[in-house]
mmCIF file of C-alpha atoms in Angstrom:
data_model
loop_
_atom_site.group_PDB
_atom_site.id
_atom_site.type_symbol
_atom_site.label_atom_id
_atom_site.label_comp_id
_atom_site.label_asym_id
_atom_site.label_seq_id
_atom_site.Cartn_x
_atom_site.Cartn_y
_atom_site.Cartn_z
ATOM 1 C CA UNK A 165 279.516 -66.803 -0.907
ATOM 2 C CA UNK A 166 277.777 -69.758 -2.457
ATOM 3 C CA UNK A 167 279.528 -72.207 -0.310
ATOM 4 C CA UNK A 168 278.262 -70.650 2.957
ATOM 5 C CA UNK A 169 274.628 -70.387 1.586
ATOM 6 C CA UNK A 170 274.780 -74.213 0.758
ATOM 7 C CA UNK A 171 276.087 -74.859 4.247
ATOM 8 C CA UNK A 172 273.193 -72.994 5.832
ATOM 9 C CA UNK A 173 270.648 -74.472 3.498
ATOM 10 C CA UNK A 174 271.973 -77.955 4.368
ATOM 11 C CA UNK A 175 271.897 -77.162 8.175
ATOM 12 C CA UNK A 176 268.421 -75.836 8.092
ATOM 13 C CA UNK A 177 267.137 -78.721 5.887
ATOM 14 C CA UNK A 178 268.742 -81.139 8.289
ATOM 15 C CA UNK A 179 266.921 -79.470 11.228
ATOM 16 C CA UNK A 180 263.705 -79.572 9.302
ATOM 17 C CA UNK A 181 264.067 -83.372 8.551
ATOM 18 C CA UNK A 182 264.936 -84.274 12.071
ATOM 19 C CA UNK A 183 262.112 -82.217 13.484
ATOM 20 C CA UNK A 184 259.462 -83.416 11.031
ATOM 21 C CA UNK A 185 260.376 -87.043 10.649
ATOM 22 C CA UNK A 186 262.160 -88.333 13.706
ATOM 23 C CA UNK A 187 261.377 -89.084 17.443
ATOM 24 C CA UNK A 188 262.507 -91.610 20.054
ATOM 25 C CA UNK A 189 260.769 -94.523 18.283
ATOM 26 C CA UNK A 190 261.800 -93.474 14.721
ATOM 27 C CA UNK A 191 265.521 -92.391 14.646
ATOM 28 C CA UNK A 192 267.190 -91.718 11.319
ATOM 29 C CA UNK A 193 270.521 -93.304 10.530
ATOM 30 C CA UNK A 194 273.321 -91.177 8.973
ATOM 31 C CA UNK A 195 273.053 -92.861 5.587
ATOM 32 C CA UNK A 196 269.387 -92.064 5.382
ATOM 33 C CA UNK A 197 269.954 -88.465 6.345
ATOM 34 C CA UNK A 198 272.351 -88.090 3.514
ATOM 35 C CA UNK A 199 269.773 -89.745 1.065
ATOM 36 C CA UNK A 200 266.906 -87.593 2.431
ATOM 37 C CA UNK A 201 269.056 -84.465 1.908
ATOM 38 C CA UNK A 202 269.924 -85.588 -1.598
ATOM 39 C CA UNK A 203 266.187 -85.845 -2.447
ATOM 40 C CA UNK A 204 265.994 -82.171 -1.765
ATOM 41 C CA UNK A 205 269.058 -81.534 -3.888
ATOM 42 C CA UNK A 206 271.424 -80.861 -1.127
ATOM 43 C CA UNK A 207 274.713 -82.672 -1.213
ATOM 44 C CA UNK A 208 276.283 -83.682 2.097
ATOM 45 C CA UNK A 209 279.112 -85.828 3.394
ATOM 46 C CA UNK A 210 279.051 -87.462 6.753
ATOM 47 C CA UNK A 211 281.706 -85.223 8.217
ATOM 48 C CA UNK A 212 279.752 -82.073 7.266
ATOM 49 C CA UNK A 213 276.544 -83.581 8.719
ATOM 50 C CA UNK A 214 278.301 -84.261 12.122
ATOM 51 C CA UNK A 215 279.345 -80.526 12.145
ATOM 52 C CA UNK A 216 275.790 -79.471 11.294
ATOM 53 C CA UNK A 217 274.433 -81.704 14.071
ATOM 54 C CA UNK A 218 276.813 -80.206 16.514
ATOM 55 C CA UNK A 219 275.747 -76.716 15.469
ATOM 56 C CA UNK A 220 272.144 -77.647 15.876
ATOM 57 C CA UNK A 221 272.769 -78.931 19.378
ATOM 58 C CA UNK A 222 274.688 -75.786 20.222
ATOM 59 C CA UNK A 223 271.890 -73.628 19.217
ATOM 60 C CA UNK A 224 269.184 -75.479 21.275
ATOM 61 C CA UNK A 225 267.861 -78.283 19.119
ATOM 62 C CA UNK A 226 268.004 -81.394 21.330
ATOM 63 C CA UNK A 227 269.480 -83.800 18.707
ATOM 64 C CA UNK A 228 270.374 -87.122 20.139
ATOM 65 C CA UNK A 229 272.111 -90.262 18.706
ATOM 66 C CA UNK A 230 271.165 -93.747 19.636
ATOM 67 C CA UNK A 231 273.512 -96.539 18.867
ATOM 68 C CA UNK A 232 272.477 -99.957 17.778
ATOM 69 C CA UNK A 233 270.832 -101.694 14.810
ATOM 70 C CA UNK A 234 267.695 -99.655 15.149
ATOM 71 C CA UNK A 235 269.542 -96.537 16.030
ATOM 72 C CA UNK A 236 270.107 -93.233 14.507
ATOM 73 C CA UNK A 237 269.572 -89.452 15.026
ATOM 74 C CA UNK A 238 266.425 -87.922 16.352
ATOM 75 C CA UNK A 239 265.033 -84.814 18.173
ATOM 76 C CA UNK A 240 264.434 -85.721 21.860
ATOM 77 C CA UNK A 241 263.001 -82.985 24.050
ATOM 78 C CA UNK A 242 260.252 -81.091 22.143
ATOM 79 C CA UNK A 243 258.122 -78.154 23.226
ATOM 80 C CA UNK A 244 255.097 -80.476 23.567
ATOM 81 C CA UNK A 245 255.250 -84.134 24.416
ATOM 82 C CA UNK A 246 252.835 -86.421 22.617
ATOM 83 C CA UNK A 247 250.655 -86.524 25.702
ATOM 84 C CA UNK A 248 250.662 -82.862 25.883
ATOM 85 C CA UNK A 249 249.662 -82.484 22.316
ATOM 86 C CA UNK A 250 246.944 -85.135 22.618
ATOM 87 C CA UNK A 251 245.433 -83.275 25.630
ATOM 88 C CA UNK A 252 245.541 -79.973 23.803
ATOM 89 C CA UNK A 253 243.919 -81.425 20.621
ATOM 90 C CA UNK A 254 241.273 -83.188 22.634
ATOM 91 C CA UNK A 255 240.399 -80.002 24.478
ATOM 92 C CA UNK A 256 240.306 -77.989 21.240
ATOM 93 C CA UNK A 257 238.108 -80.712 19.652
ATOM 94 C CA UNK A 258 235.412 -80.412 22.333
ATOM 95 C CA UNK A 259 235.612 -76.678 22.953
ATOM 96 C CA UNK A 260 232.329 -75.394 21.646
ATOM 97 C CA UNK A 261 232.953 -71.748 21.305
ATOM 98 C CA UNK A 262 235.468 -72.066 18.497
ATOM 99 C CA UNK A 263 233.734 -72.021 15.041
ATOM 100 C CA UNK A 264 234.215 -75.311 13.143
ATOM 101 C CA UNK A 265 236.384 -73.836 10.356
ATOM 102 C CA UNK A 266 238.748 -72.128 12.928
ATOM 103 C CA UNK A 267 238.698 -75.414 14.875
ATOM 104 C CA UNK A 268 239.927 -77.482 12.025
ATOM 105 C CA UNK A 269 242.645 -75.023 11.201
ATOM 106 C CA UNK A 270 243.847 -74.925 14.814
ATOM 107 C CA UNK A 271 243.803 -78.677 14.991
ATOM 108 C CA UNK A 272 245.843 -79.072 11.769
ATOM 109 C CA UNK A 273 248.426 -76.698 13.255
ATOM 110 C CA UNK A 274 248.634 -78.631 16.448
ATOM 111 C CA UNK A 275 248.954 -81.930 14.689
ATOM 112 C CA UNK A 276 251.777 -80.529 12.611
ATOM 113 C CA UNK A 277 253.757 -79.827 15.849
ATOM 114 C CA UNK A 278 254.319 -83.527 16.186
ATOM 115 C CA UNK A 279 256.715 -85.626 13.956
ATOM 116 C CA UNK A 280 255.065 -87.332 11.021
ATOM 117 C CA UNK A 281 255.071 -90.834 12.634
ATOM 118 C CA UNK A 282 252.937 -89.607 15.543
ATOM 119 C CA UNK A 283 250.456 -87.447 13.617
ATOM 120 C CA UNK A 284 247.894 -90.220 13.004
ATOM 121 C CA UNK A 285 247.583 -91.099 16.684
ATOM 122 C CA UNK A 286 246.770 -87.474 17.647
ATOM 123 C CA UNK A 287 243.623 -87.174 15.596
ATOM 124 C CA UNK A 288 240.889 -89.329 17.209
ATOM 125 C CA UNK A 289 237.137 -88.848 17.595
ATOM 126 C CA UNK A 290 236.253 -86.980 20.909
ATOM 127 C CA UNK A 291 232.712 -85.819 21.539
ATOM 128 C CA UNK A 292 230.848 -83.937 24.159
ATOM 129 C CA UNK A 293 227.147 -83.435 24.169
ATOM 130 C CA UNK A 294 226.275 -79.890 22.910
ATOM 131 C CA UNK A 295 224.294 -78.015 25.621
ATOM 132 C CA UNK A 296 223.793 -74.666 23.847
ATOM 133 C CA UNK A 297 222.165 -73.756 20.733
ATOM 134 C CA UNK A 298 223.543 -70.276 20.824
ATOM 135 C CA UNK A 299 226.140 -69.053 18.111
ATOM 136 C CA UNK A 300 229.651 -69.816 19.387
ATOM 137 C CA UNK A 301 230.966 -66.466 18.046
ATOM 138 C CA UNK A 302 228.266 -64.552 20.039
ATOM 139 C CA UNK A 303 229.034 -66.421 23.136
ATOM 140 C CA UNK A 304 232.891 -65.953 22.566
ATOM 141 C CA UNK A 305 232.394 -62.242 22.033
ATOM 142 C CA UNK A 306 230.476 -61.960 25.430
ATOM 143 C CA UNK A 307 233.110 -63.929 27.230
ATOM 144 C CA UNK A 308 235.925 -61.798 25.849
ATOM 145 C CA UNK A 309 234.079 -58.653 26.921
ATOM 146 C CA UNK A 310 233.629 -59.981 30.490
ATOM 147 C CA UNK A 311 237.287 -61.070 30.660
ATOM 148 C CA UNK A 312 238.513 -57.702 29.357
ATOM 149 C CA UNK A 313 236.429 -55.924 31.984
ATOM 150 C CA UNK A 314 237.779 -58.199 34.778
ATOM 151 C CA UNK A 315 241.423 -57.533 33.610
ATOM 152 C CA UNK A 316 240.960 -53.779 33.260
ATOM 153 C CA UNK A 317 238.896 -53.655 36.527
ATOM 154 C CA UNK A 318 235.959 -52.114 34.872
ATOM 155 C CA UNK A 319 232.312 -52.505 35.766
ATOM 156 C CA UNK A 320 229.905 -54.335 33.551
ATOM 157 C CA UNK A 321 226.168 -53.842 33.371
ATOM 158 C CA UNK A 322 223.722 -56.422 32.200
ATOM 159 C CA UNK A 323 220.022 -57.262 32.232
ATOM 160 C CA UNK A 324 219.261 -60.722 33.643
ATOM 161 C CA UNK A 325 216.729 -63.021 32.035
ATOM 162 C CA UNK A 326 214.467 -65.500 33.586
ATOM 163 C CA UNK A 327 213.215 -68.635 31.669
ATOM 164 C CA UNK A 328 209.808 -70.296 32.124
ATOM 165 C CA UNK A 329 209.103 -74.056 31.642
ATOM 166 C CA UNK A 330 208.688 -73.486 27.902
ATOM 167 C CA UNK A 331 212.142 -71.995 27.708
ATOM 168 C CA UNK A 332 210.798 -68.665 26.826
ATOM 169 C CA UNK A 333 213.196 -65.936 28.073
ATOM 170 C CA UNK A 334 211.902 -62.655 29.648
ATOM 171 C CA UNK A 335 214.141 -59.842 30.777
ATOM 172 C CA UNK A 336 213.884 -58.739 34.372
ATOM 173 C CA UNK A 337 212.953 -55.083 35.211
ATOM 174 C CA UNK A 338 216.323 -53.914 36.515
ATOM 175 C CA UNK A 339 219.724 -53.536 34.999
ATOM 176 C CA UNK A 340 222.559 -54.936 37.208
ATOM 177 C CA UNK A 341 226.197 -53.863 37.575
#
């Protein structure tokens, strides 16, 4: 039983290394894969790694080999391309209805979707002038209620407000549906 467990550990560790640390610009040669696995206490021979790589490909991980002096193994087609991730990260960065703590947590999760060599390039300063002083959580709650009502085909009632030049808001007389 121990041998099979070691094989699974090796295969999963190999998938993790390839996903985390490789891309088209940063392939990893077989010798480095063996060394990297050894650092984690997993012994591996080249033949067994070739079997593991074939198993990973068979089960959907797009592992590719590039020949040459700067060649090696890497994961090619990922769920999100670097351009996709950059666009999503930029959008989350400027989305004002996400509280700052939640925004940072989400940005960290998105950045971790990219391989280590690409992570620095994904975090960049992006800014949009804030237009609302309202609490993002309050606005988000209102937007969620509106969206839920639309999806469930329910009516909403609200009281419209008017604003004067001093930005004082006063409710109108009637409730609207």
